[in-house]
Coordinates of C-alpha atoms in Angstrom, one line a residue:
X2 CA 0.0 0.0 0.0
X3 CA 1.2 3.5 -0.8
X4 CA 0.2 4.6 2.7
X5 CA 0.0 3.3 6.2
X6 CA -3.4 3.8 7.6
X7 CA -3.4 4.1 11.4
X8 CA -6.1 4.7 13.8
X9 CA -5.5 7.7 16.0
X10 CA -6.7 7.2 19.5
X11 CA -9.8 9.1 20.5
X12 CA -8.4 9.5 24.0
X13 CA -5.6 12.0 24.0
X14 CA -2.3 11.3 25.9
X15 CA -1.9 12.5 29.5
X16 CA 0.6 15.0 28.2
X17 CA -2.0 16.6 25.9
X18 CA -4.7 16.6 28.6
X19 CA -2.3 18.4 31.0
X20 CA -1.8 21.1 28.5
X21 CA -5.4 22.1 28.0
X22 CA -6.1 25.8 28.0
X23 CA -7.6 27.7 30.9
X24 CA -9.3 30.7 29.4
X25 CA -7.4 33.6 30.9
X26 CA -9.3 36.2 28.9
X27 CA -8.4 39.9 29.2
X28 CA -6.9 39.5 32.7
X29 CA -9.9 37.6 34.1
X30 CA -9.0 35.6 37.2
X31 CA -10.5 32.1 37.6
X32 CA -11.4 30.6 41.0
X33 CA -11.2 26.9 41.8
X34 CA -14.7 25.5 41.0
X35 CA -17.0 24.3 43.7
X36 CA -19.1 22.6 41.0
X37 CA -17.8 19.3 39.7
X38 CA -18.9 17.3 36.6
X39 CA -17.8 13.9 35.4
X40 CA -18.4 12.5 31.9
X41 CA -21.1 9.9 31.9
X42 CA -19.8 6.4 31.2
X43 CA -20.8 4.2 28.3
X44 CA -22.9 2.2 30.7
X45 CA -24.9 5.3 31.5
X46 CA -25.3 6.4 27.9
X47 CA -23.7 4.5 24.9
X48 CA -22.8 7.6 22.8
X49 CA -20.8 7.0 19.7
X50 CA -17.1 7.7 20.1
X51 CA -16.5 9.0 16.6
X52 CA -16.3 12.6 15.5
X53 CA -19.1 13.7 13.2
X54 CA -20.9 16.8 12.0
X55 CA -23.5 18.0 14.5
X56 CA -26.4 20.5 14.5
X57 CA -28.2 22.4 17.3
X58 CA -28.9 21.4 20.9
X59 CA -30.2 18.0 22.2
X60 CA -33.9 17.6 22.1
X61 CA -35.0 16.7 25.7
X62 CA -38.4 15.3 26.6
X63 CA -40.1 12.4 28.4
X64 CA -41.1 10.8 25.2
X65 CA -42.6 7.6 26.7
X66 CA -44.0 9.4 29.7
X67 CA -42.3 7.2 32.3
X68 CA -40.9 10.1 34.4
X69 CA -37.4 10.2 32.9
X70 CA -36.1 12.4 30.2
X71 CA -35.2 10.9 26.8
X72 CA -32.9 12.4 24.1
X73 CA -32.8 13.1 20.4
X74 CA -29.3 14.0 19.1
X75 CA -28.9 15.5 15.6
X76 CA -26.1 14.1 13.5
X77 CA -26.2 16.7 10.7
X78 CA -26.9 15.4 7.2
X79 CA -26.8 11.8 8.5
X80 CA -29.6 11.0 11.0
X81 CA -31.0 11.8 14.4
X82 CA -30.0 9.4 17.2
X83 CA -32.6 8.4 19.8
X84 CA -31.8 7.5 23.4
X85 CA -34.4 6.1 25.7
X86 CA -34.0 6.7 29.5
X87 CA -34.4 3.6 31.6
X88 CA -34.6 5.2 35.1
X89 CA -31.3 7.0 34.7
X90 CA -29.5 4.7 32.3
X91 CA -29.9 5.3 28.5
X92 CA -30.3 2.7 25.8
X93 CA -30.0 3.6 22.1
X94 CA -33.2 3.4 20.1
X95 CA -33.6 2.6 16.4
X96 CA -33.1 5.8 14.3
X97 CA -36.0 6.8 12.2
X98 CA -35.2 10.4 11.1
X99 CA -32.6 10.2 8.4
X100 CA -30.8 12.7 6.2
X101 CA -30.4 16.5 6.6
X102 CA -32.2 17.6 9.8
X103 CA -32.4 21.0 11.4
X104 CA -35.0 22.1 14.0
X105 CA -37.2 19.7 16.0
X106 CA -40.0 20.4 18.5
X107 CA -41.8 18.0 20.8
X108 CA -44.9 17.8 23.0
X109 CA -48.5 16.5 22.9
X110 CA -49.9 19.5 21.1
X111 CA -53.3 18.0 20.4
X112 CA -53.9 16.5 23.8
X113 CA -54.5 13.0 22.7
X114 CA -52.1 11.4 25.2
X115 CA -49.5 10.7 22.6
X116 CA -46.3 12.8 22.2
X117 CA -46.0 14.6 18.9
X118 CA -42.6 15.3 17.2
X119 CA -42.2 18.0 14.6
X120 CA -39.1 17.8 12.4
X121 CA -37.8 20.5 10.2
X122 CA -35.6 19.0 7.4
X123 CA -33.0 20.9 5.6
X124 CA -33.3 22.0 2.0
X125 CA -30.3 20.4 0.4
X126 CA -28.4 23.7 0.1
X127 CA -31.6 25.3 -1.5
X128 CA -31.9 22.5 -4.1
X129 CA -34.4 20.4 -2.3
X130 CA -36.8 22.6 -0.3
X131 CA -38.8 20.6 2.3
X132 CA -41.8 20.8 4.6
X133 CA -42.2 20.1 8.3
X134 CA -42.8 16.5 9.2
X135 CA -45.0 15.1 12.0
X136 CA -44.4 11.9 14.0
X137 CA -46.2 10.3 17.0
X138 CA -44.6 8.5 19.9
X139 CA -46.6 6.3 22.3
X140 CA -46.0 5.3 25.9
X141 CA -44.8 1.8 24.7
X142 CA -42.1 3.6 22.5
X143 CA -43.8 2.9 19.2
X144 CA -43.2 5.5 16.6
X145 CA -45.4 6.3 13.6
X146 CA -46.1 9.1 11.1
X147 CA -43.5 11.0 9.2
X148 CA -45.9 12.8 6.9
X149 CA -45.3 16.4 5.8
X150 CA -47.7 19.3 6.4
X151 CA -48.6 19.7 2.8
X152 CA -50.0 23.2 3.3
X153 CA -46.7 24.5 4.6
X154 CA -44.4 26.4 2.2
X155 CA -41.4 24.4 1.1
X156 CA -38.2 26.0 2.4
X157 CA -34.6 25.5 3.7
X158 CA -36.1 24.9 7.1
X159 CA -34.4 25.9 10.3
X160 CA -36.4 26.6 13.5
X161 CA -39.7 25.0 14.5
X162 CA -41.3 26.0 17.9
X163 CA -44.7 25.9 19.6
X164 CA -46.3 29.1 20.8
X165 CA -49.7 29.9 22.1
X166 CA -50.1 33.0 20.1
X167 CA -53.6 33.9 21.1
X168 CA -53.5 32.5 24.7
X169 CA -56.5 30.2 24.1
X170 CA -54.6 27.0 25.3
X171 CA -54.1 25.7 21.7
X172 CA -50.5 25.5 20.7
X173 CA -49.7 27.4 17.4
X174 CA -46.4 27.2 15.5
X175 CA -43.5 29.5 14.5
X176 CA -41.1 28.3 11.9
X177 CA -38.1 30.0 10.3
X178 CA -36.1 29.3 7.2
X179 CA -32.9 30.2 5.4
X180 CA -34.4 32.4 2.6
X181 CA -33.0 33.2 -0.8
X182 CA -31.6 36.7 -1.2
X183 CA -34.8 38.2 -2.5
X184 CA -37.2 36.8 0.1
X185 CA -36.0 37.7 3.6
X186 CA -39.6 39.0 4.2
X187 CA -40.8 35.4 3.8
X188 CA -38.4 33.7 6.3
X189 CA -40.5 33.6 9.5
X190 CA -43.9 31.9 9.4
X191 CA -46.8 31.9 11.9
X192 CA -49.2 29.0 11.8
X193 CA -52.4 28.7 13.9
X194 CA -53.6 25.4 15.3
X195 CA -56.6 24.2 13.4
X196 CA -58.7 21.1 13.3
X197 CA -57.5 17.6 12.8
X198 CA -54.1 18.3 14.4
X199 CA -53.2 20.6 11.5
X200 CA -52.0 24.2 11.3
X201 CA -53.0 27.0 8.9
X202 CA -50.8 29.8 7.8
X203 CA -51.6 33.2 9.4
X204 CA -48.9 35.6 8.4
X205 CA -45.2 36.3 8.0
X206 CA -43.4 37.7 11.1
X207 CA -40.9 40.6 11.3
X208 CA -37.5 39.7 9.9
X209 CA -33.9 40.8 9.7
X210 CA -31.4 39.5 7.1
X211 CA -30.9 36.0 5.7
X212 CA -29.1 34.8 8.8
X213 CA -31.8 36.1 11.2
X214 CA -33.4 32.7 11.4
X215 CA -32.5 31.6 15.0
X216 CA -35.5 31.8 17.2
X217 CA -36.3 32.3 20.9
X218 CA -39.8 32.0 22.4
X219 CA -40.0 34.0 25.6
X220 CA -42.0 36.6 27.5
X221 CA -39.7 39.6 27.8
X222 CA -42.4 42.0 29.1
X223 CA -43.8 39.6 31.7
X224 CA -47.4 40.1 30.5
X225 CA -48.3 36.4 30.1
X226 CA -48.3 36.6 26.3
X227 CA -45.4 34.8 24.5
X228 CA -43.0 37.0 22.6
X229 CA -40.4 36.1 20.0
X230 CA -36.7 37.0 19.4
X231 CA -35.2 36.3 16.0
X232 CA -31.5 36.5 15.9
X233 CA -28.2 35.3 14.3
X234 CA -27.7 37.8 11.5
X235 CA -26.6 41.5 11.6
X236 CA -29.1 42.3 14.3
X237 CA -31.7 40.9 16.7
X238 CA -35.4 41.4 16.1
X239 CA -37.6 41.6 19.2
X240 CA -41.3 40.8 18.4
X241 CA -43.9 41.4 21.0
X242 CA -46.9 39.2 21.2
X243 CA -50.2 41.2 21.4
X244 CA -52.5 38.2 21.7
X245 CA -55.1 37.2 19.0
X246 CA -52.3 36.0 16.7
X247 CA -50.9 39.5 16.4
X248 CA -47.2 40.6 16.8
X249 CA -45.3 43.9 16.7
X250 CA -41.6 44.7 16.1
X251 CA -40.4 46.5 19.3
X252 CA -36.7 46.1 18.8
X253 CA -35.9 49.8 18.9
X254 CA -38.1 50.4 22.0
X255 CA -36.3 47.6 24.0
X256 CA -32.7 48.0 22.9
X257 CA -32.5 51.6 21.7
X258 CA -31.5 53.1 18.4
X259 CA -27.8 52.4 18.6
X260 CA -27.6 49.1 20.6
X261 CA -27.8 45.7 18.9
X262 CA -25.7 42.6 18.6
X263 CA -24.7 40.7 15.5
X264 CA -23.7 37.1 15.1
X265 CA -25.7 35.9 18.2
X266 CA -25.4 32.1 18.3
X267 CA -27.8 31.3 21.2
X268 CA -30.0 33.1 23.7
X269 CA -30.7 31.7 27.2
X270 CA -33.4 32.9 29.6
X271 CA -31.9 33.5 33.0
X272 CA -33.4 35.2 36.1
X273 CA -29.9 35.9 37.5
X274 CA -31.1 38.2 40.2
X275 CA -34.2 36.3 41.4
X276 CA -36.5 39.3 40.8
X277 CA -39.2 37.3 38.9
X278 CA -38.5 38.4 35.3
X279 CA -36.4 36.8 32.6
X280 CA -33.0 38.3 31.7
X281 CA -31.2 37.1 28.6
X282 CA -27.6 35.7 28.1
X283 CA -26.3 35.8 24.5
X284 CA -23.4 33.8 23.1
X285 CA -21.9 35.0 19.8
X286 CA -19.8 33.5 17.1
X287 CA -19.3 33.8 13.4
X288 CA -21.0 31.7 10.7
X289 CA -18.8 28.7 9.7
X290 CA -18.0 29.9 6.2
X291 CA -14.6 31.6 6.3
X292 CA -11.3 29.9 6.4
X293 CA -9.9 29.1 9.8
X294 CA -6.3 28.3 10.8
X295 CA -5.1 27.7 14.3
X296 CA -1.9 26.4 15.9
X297 CA -1.1 25.1 19.4
X298 CA 2.6 25.8 20.4
X299 CA 2.6 23.3 23.2
X300 CA 1.2 20.3 21.3
X301 CA 2.6 21.3 17.9
X302 CA -0.9 20.7 16.3
X303 CA -2.2 22.7 13.4
X304 CA -5.9 23.0 12.5
X305 CA -7.5 24.2 9.3
X306 CA -11.0 24.7 8.0
X307 CA -11.8 25.6 4.4
X308 CA -15.2 26.0 2.7
X309 CA -16.6 27.0 -0.7
X310 CA -13.2 28.1 -2.1
X311 CA -9.9 26.9 -3.3
X312 CA -7.2 27.5 -0.7
X313 CA -3.6 26.3 -0.8
X314 CA -1.9 26.6 2.6
X315 CA 1.7 27.7 3.0
X316 CA 4.1 24.7 3.1
X317 CA 4.2 23.5 6.7
X318 CA 7.2 22.0 8.5
X319 CA 6.6 18.6 10.0
X320 CA 8.9 16.4 12.1
X321 CA 8.7 12.9 10.7
X322 CA 5.6 11.4 9.1
X323 CA 2.5 13.3 8.2
X324 CA -0.1 12.5 10.9
X325 CA -3.6 13.7 10.2
X326 CA -6.5 13.5 12.7
X327 CA -10.3 14.2 12.4
X328 CA -10.4 14.8 8.6
X329 CA -14.0 15.9 7.9
X330 CA -15.3 16.4 4.4
X331 CA -18.9 16.9 3.3
X332 CA -21.1 16.3 0.2
X333 CA -20.4 16.5 -2.7
X334 CA -16.5 16.5 -2.5
X335 CA -14.8 13.6 -0.6
X336 CA -11.7 12.8 -2.6
X337 CA -8.2 13.0 -1.1
X338 CA -5.3 13.0 -3.5
X339 CA -1.9 12.0 -2.3
X340 CA 1.4 13.1 -3.9
X341 CA 2.4 14.0 -7.5
X342 CA 0.5 11.0 -8.9
X343 CA -2.8 12.0 -7.0
X344 CA -3.3 8.5 -5.6
X345 CA -6.7 8.3 -3.9
X346 CA -7.1 7.8 -0.1
X347 CA -9.3 4.8 0.4
X348 CA -11.8 5.2 3.2
X349 CA -12.4 2.3 5.5
X350 CA -15.4 4.0 7.3
X351 CA -18.5 5.9 6.1
X352 CA -18.1 9.4 4.7
X353 CA -20.2 11.1 7.4
X354 CA -17.5 11.0 10.1
X355 CA -13.9 11.7 10.7
X356 CA -10.9 9.9 9.2
X357 CA -7.3 9.7 10.4
X358 CA -4.2 8.5 8.6
X359 CA -0.4 8.7 8.5
X360 CA 1.8 9.1 5.5
X361 CA 5.6 8.8 5.0
X362 CA 7.4 11.3 2.8
X363 CA 7.9 8.5 0.2
X364 CA 4.2 7.7 0.1
X365 CA 3.3 11.3 -0.6
X366 CA 6.2 12.4 -2.7
X367 CA 5.8 15.4 -5.0
X368 CA 3.0 17.8 -6.0
X369 CA 0.7 17.3 -9.0
X370 CA 0.7 19.7 -11.9
X371 CA -3.1 19.8 -12.2
X372 CA -5.1 20.4 -9.0
X373 CA -8.3 21.5 -10.8
X374 CA -10.4 18.5 -9.6
X375 CA -12.4 19.2 -6.5
X376 CA -11.0 17.6 -3.3
X377 CA -8.1 17.7 -0.8
X378 CA -4.5 17.5 -2.0
X379 CA -1.6 16.4 0.2
X380 CA 2.0 16.2 -1.0
X381 CA 5.6 16.1 0.4
X382 CA 7.8 18.7 -1.3
X383 CA 11.1 18.0 0.4
X384 CA 13.2 19.3 3.4
X385 CA 10.4 18.4 5.9
X386 CA 7.9 20.5 4.0
X387 CA 4.4 19.4 3.2
X388 CA 1.8 21.1 1.0
X389 CA -1.9 21.1 1.4
X390 CA -4.7 22.4 -0.8
X391 CA -8.4 22.2 -0.4
X392 CA -11.0 23.0 -3.1
X393 CA -14.4 21.8 -1.9
X394 CA -17.9 23.2 -2.1
X395 CA -18.7 22.2 1.6
X396 CA -16.4 22.4 4.6
X397 CA -13.1 20.5 4.8
X398 CA -11.2 20.5 8.0
X399 CA -8.5 18.5 9.8
X400 CA -5.7 18.6 12.5
X401 CA -2.1 17.9 11.6
X402 CA 0.4 16.7 14.3
X403 CA 4.1 17.4 14.8
X404 CA 4.1 20.8 13.0
X405 CA 7.4 22.1 14.4
X406 CA 7.2 25.7 13.0
X407 CA 4.2 27.9 13.5
X408 CA 2.3 28.4 10.2
X409 CA 0.3 31.5 9.4
X410 CA -2.8 31.5 11.4
X411 CA -6.1 33.5 11.4
X412 CA -7.2 35.0 14.6
X413 CA -10.9 34.8 15.3
X414 CA -12.6 38.1 15.7
X415 CA -13.5 39.0 19.3
X416 CA -17.3 38.6 19.9
X417 CA -18.0 39.0 23.6
X418 CA -20.9 37.2 25.1
X419 CA -23.6 39.6 26.4
X420 CA -25.8 39.6 29.6
X421 CA -28.9 41.7 29.3
X422 CA -30.8 42.6 32.5
X423 CA -34.6 42.8 32.1
X424 CA -35.9 46.0 33.6
X425 CA -39.7 45.9 33.2
X426 CA -39.5 44.8 29.6
X427 CA -36.5 47.0 28.7
X428 CA -33.0 45.6 28.5
X429 CA -29.7 47.0 29.6
X430 CA -26.3 45.4 29.2
X431 CA -24.6 44.4 32.5
X432 CA -22.1 41.9 31.2
X433 CA -18.7 43.2 32.4
X434 CA -20.2 44.7 35.6
X435 CA -21.4 41.3 36.6
X436 CA -18.0 39.6 36.0
X437 CA -18.5 38.0 32.5
X438 CA -15.5 39.3 30.6
X439 CA -14.8 36.6 27.9
X440 CA -14.1 38.3 24.6
X441 CA -13.7 35.1 22.6
X442 CA -16.4 33.6 20.4
X443 CA -18.8 31.3 22.1
X444 CA -21.4 28.9 20.6
X445 CA -24.0 28.1 23.2
X446 CA -24.9 28.2 26.9
X447 CA -26.7 26.1 29.5
X448 CA -28.4 27.9 32.4
X449 CA -29.1 26.2 35.7
X450 CA -28.4 26.3 39.4
X451 CA -25.6 23.7 39.3
X452 CA -24.8 23.8 43.0
X453 CA -28.4 24.3 44.3
X454 CA -27.5 27.4 46.2
X455 CA -30.5 29.3 44.9
X456 CA -28.9 31.3 42.1
X457 CA -28.8 30.4 38.4
X458 CA -25.3 29.7 36.9
X459 CA -24.1 29.7 33.3
X460 CA -22.2 27.0 31.4
X461 CA -20.7 28.3 28.2
X462 CA -19.4 26.4 25.1
X463 CA -16.4 27.9 23.4
X464 CA -16.3 28.1 19.7
X465 CA -12.6 28.2 18.7
X466 CA -9.2 27.0 19.7
X467 CA -9.8 23.9 17.5
X468 CA -6.1 22.9 17.5
X469 CA -6.2 22.5 21.3
X470 CA -7.8 20.6 24.1
X471 CA -9.8 23.2 26.0
X472 CA -11.8 23.6 29.2
X473 CA -15.2 25.0 28.7
X474 CA -16.3 28.1 30.6
X475 CA -18.4 28.1 33.8
X476 CA -19.7 31.1 35.6
X477 CA -21.1 30.6 39.1
X478 CA -23.7 33.1 40.3
X479 CA -22.8 35.0 43.5
X480 CA -26.2 35.9 44.9
X481 CA -27.2 37.9 41.7
X482 CA -24.5 40.4 42.2
X483 CA -21.6 38.8 40.3
X484 CA -20.6 35.8 38.2
X485 CA -17.4 34.1 39.3
X486 CA -15.5 32.4 36.4
X487 CA -14.2 29.0 37.7
X488 CA -11.9 26.3 36.4
X489 CA -11.4 22.6 37.1
X490 CA -15.1 21.9 36.9
X491 CA -14.5 18.8 34.8
X492 CA -16.0 19.7 31.4
X493 CA -13.2 19.6 28.8
X494 CA -13.4 19.4 25.0
X495 CA -10.9 16.7 24.1
X496 CA -11.8 16.5 20.4
X497 CA -9.2 18.3 18.2
X498 CA -10.5 19.9 15.0
X499 CA -13.9 20.5 16.5
X500 CA -15.8 23.7 17.3
X501 CA -18.5 24.3 19.9
X502 CA -22.2 23.6 19.3
X503 CA -25.2 23.4 21.5
X504 CA -25.7 22.9 25.3
X505 CA -28.6 22.4 27.7
X506 CA -29.0 21.6 31.4
X507 CA -31.3 18.7 32.6
X508 CA -31.6 16.2 35.4
X509 CA -31.4 12.8 33.6
X510 CA -31.1 10.6 36.7
X511 CA -33.7 12.5 38.8
X512 CA -31.3 13.0 41.7
X513 CA -32.0 16.7 42.2
X514 CA -29.0 18.3 40.5
X515 CA -28.6 19.5 37.0
X516 CA -26.5 17.6 34.5
X517 CA -25.3 18.9 31.1
X518 CA -25.7 17.6 27.6
X519 CA -23.7 19.3 24.9
X520 CA -21.9 18.7 21.6
X521 CA -19.1 19.9 19.4
X522 CA -19.4 20.4 15.7
X523 CA -17.2 17.9 13.9
X524 CA -16.9 16.3 17.3
X525 CA -19.0 14.2 19.6
X526 CA -22.1 14.4 21.9
X527 CA -21.4 14.4 25.6
X528 CA -23.4 14.0 28.8
X529 CA -21.7 15.3 32.0
X530 CA -23.1 14.1 35.3
X531 CA -23.3 16.6 38.1
X532 CA -21.0 15.3 40.9
X533 CA -21.1 18.4 43.1
X534 CA -21.2 17.6 46.8
X535 CA -23.6 19.8 48.6
X536 CA -26.3 19.7 51.3
X537 CA -28.3 22.6 49.7
X538 CA -32.0 22.2 49.3
X539 CA -34.0 22.1 46.0
X540 CA -37.4 21.4 44.6
X541 CA -38.4 19.9 41.2
X542 CA -42.0 20.5 39.8
X543 CA -42.9 18.2 37.0
X544 CA -45.7 20.1 35.2
X545 CA -48.5 18.2 33.3
X546 CA -51.6 19.4 31.5
X547 CA -53.7 22.0 33.2
X548 CA -56.3 20.5 35.6
X549 CA -59.4 22.1 34.0
X550 CA -58.9 22.8 30.3
X551 CA -56.3 20.1 29.7
X552 CA -53.9 22.7 28.2
X553 CA -50.4 21.4 27.3
X554 CA -47.6 22.2 29.8
X555 CA -45.6 23.7 26.9
X556 CA -44.9 27.3 28.0
X557 CA -46.3 26.8 31.5
X558 CA -44.7 29.0 34.1
X559 CA -43.7 28.1 37.7
X560 CA -43.4 31.0 40.1
X561 CA -42.7 31.0 43.9
X562 CA -41.0 32.9 46.6
X563 CA -38.4 31.6 49.1
X564 CA -36.4 33.5 51.7
X565 CA -36.9 36.8 50.1
X566 CA -36.2 35.7 46.5
X567 CA -38.7 35.4 43.6
X568 CA -38.2 32.4 41.3
X569 CA -39.5 31.8 37.8
X570 CA -39.1 28.7 35.6
X571 CA -40.7 27.9 32.2
X572 CA -41.5 24.6 30.5
X573 CA -39.8 24.4 27.2
X574 CA -37.0 26.9 28.0
X575 CA -33.9 26.1 26.0
X576 CA -30.9 27.9 24.5
X577 CA -31.5 26.0 21.2
X578 CA -31.8 28.4 18.2
X579 CA -33.8 25.9 16.2
X580 CA -35.3 23.2 18.4
X581 CA -37.8 23.2 21.3
X582 CA -37.4 20.7 24.1
X583 CA -40.3 19.6 26.3
X584 CA -38.5 19.3 29.7
X585 CA -41.4 19.5 32.1
X586 CA -39.2 19.0 35.2
X587 CA -38.7 22.6 36.5
X588 CA -35.7 22.7 38.9
X589 CA -34.8 25.3 41.4
X590 CA -32.1 25.3 44.0
X591 CA -32.9 26.8 47.4
X592 CA -29.6 26.9 49.2
X593 CA -30.2 26.7 52.9
X594 CA -33.7 28.0 52.6
X595 CA -36.2 25.5 54.2
X596 CA -39.6 26.8 53.0
X597 CA -41.2 28.0 49.8
X598 CA -44.4 30.1 49.4
X599 CA -46.9 31.3 46.9
X600 CA -46.1 28.4 44.5
X601 CA -48.2 28.8 41.3
X602 CA -48.3 27.1 38.0
X603 CA -49.7 29.3 35.1
X604 CA -50.5 27.6 31.8
X605 CA -50.5 29.5 28.5
X606 CA -54.3 30.2 28.6
X607 CA -53.9 31.9 32.0
X608 CA -55.3 28.9 34.0
X609 CA -53.6 28.7 37.4
X610 CA -53.0 26.1 40.1
X611 CA -51.7 26.8 43.6
X612 CA -49.3 24.2 45.1
X613 CA -48.4 23.7 48.7
X614 CA -44.9 22.4 49.1
X615 CA -44.2 20.9 52.5
X616 CA -41.3 18.6 51.7
X617 CA -38.1 19.8 50.0
X618 CA -35.7 17.8 47.9
X619 CA -38.6 16.0 46.2
X620 CA -40.3 15.9 42.7
X621 CA -43.8 17.2 42.6
X622 CA -46.0 16.0 39.7
X623 CA -48.5 18.7 38.9
X624 CA -51.6 18.5 36.7
X625 CA -54.9 17.0 37.4
X626 CA -53.6 15.8 40.8
X627 CA -50.4 16.4 42.7
X628 CA -48.1 13.5 43.3
X629 CA -45.0 13.8 45.5
X630 CA -42.0 11.6 44.7
X631 CA -39.1 11.3 47.1

């Protein structure tokens, strides 16, 4: 064989792990973390240990209604993986959603006792516009359906999210798409729930530019009517719900004429000061279209990402053989040409994931005269120098080891995360004042009280530093007055050649503390178990349908007071830009507080139920009747 194919270990050496980056950003000092996480074992959840393309956050819901949260995980352009939760231990289900998938939303929107799953397929780069699909999932884990809503407009679908737009207890629908240049005013769709589990088109919603397709359902003015934020492009668009299926663009009123943020990658609701309204935390990163080049001085690893253009890198100096890790290429260009004779690399695994190989100088000798064919070219040109060119329509990326001289790199633009304080429906930025001072690009965040001390914390997924092993960011809330950045919390991105993607907090084992599920693009899915040792109190309220009108729990709000603080939690809250989970388990840490008062569940139609909580550290099931689980 002209090359020696070698499997590069998924687990990095102890040396590499010891060199991971602690994000010392602009002089920010990091405390030793009091919160500890450990990665869930294969016995807890058998996640695939191969790097692949990803999309969006996990979709979290109790699909079989057995009291434990199941997972859908999107493998972009390949399929969606299903994991059933068997009382805190996951088993993998049979995949049934195949191909290019973007947004997903789940709940029993027609109140027939069967969980409904809406799936927003992609549009094949605009060549194969698609419509939203509908599946049903029963309590015995049987799955049916898959038919499209034929009255929906075909599009390059992105977000799909339920919303009760007229507060009548019937769940309506908001979808977004990636529009062509001449149709940005037809990107955001509002559908009203109609008969026979269908939806009818009502109107187009306010829009920004082509990338303004990420979507948050929230209630920013605290009036009990759901609002919408569209984001991800050059600006954010705040859309106020007026009831009766009517909406109004109030961006300028809320943010002012000169304040807006571009390239927002996720928005998380967080009541950081326990005043009873929802503040917003924004992560920001660029769209993955431009060339990326990064280098780690310690590990001598070089990363590149090239998309939609022909780029020949400068010749790089390598000590010994050419060792390539996490090569990722996407449709339609998969060919790798070696040396002057353009010998083809023969894949041993499917094209949807990473590949790794090693070449000697003899195996890759020379450079071809003609490099006009689409693909990746690798050649040895003498004196320890190797040449690389990529010319592919979709993204091509990899990491190269033993690069002894620093190549030219491209510094990622600074895009600081943003914390917006909600002041009676108006927002003001308080990011730096509250201790969040990371200027680097970030992809997503998960909000939750990870130490049950009564204050919501923030886990942040970093976008860049793809040539390195990195520790993710964690900010612990100091009584609503400051966020302490901490290290040694245990959540480390080990995959080289990956960038950050989506994250959410949830309690998969029902032990009363919040765990984290997150993924890396061109990397892997991860579940991290909360291993924090604390004697703080907590409550969990599992919200069901309303007792009178049988209104879905989606969008239901839990409010209560405890020791002078006001708490608010919402069913369906997620940082996902495209999908909408149905996590009905509303968690709140209490610290040393031993009593809660004024506990109220409010469903989307305004129906309320009061709840008396006597026992802490329990799960309360709320709906037609109240059930307490220790």
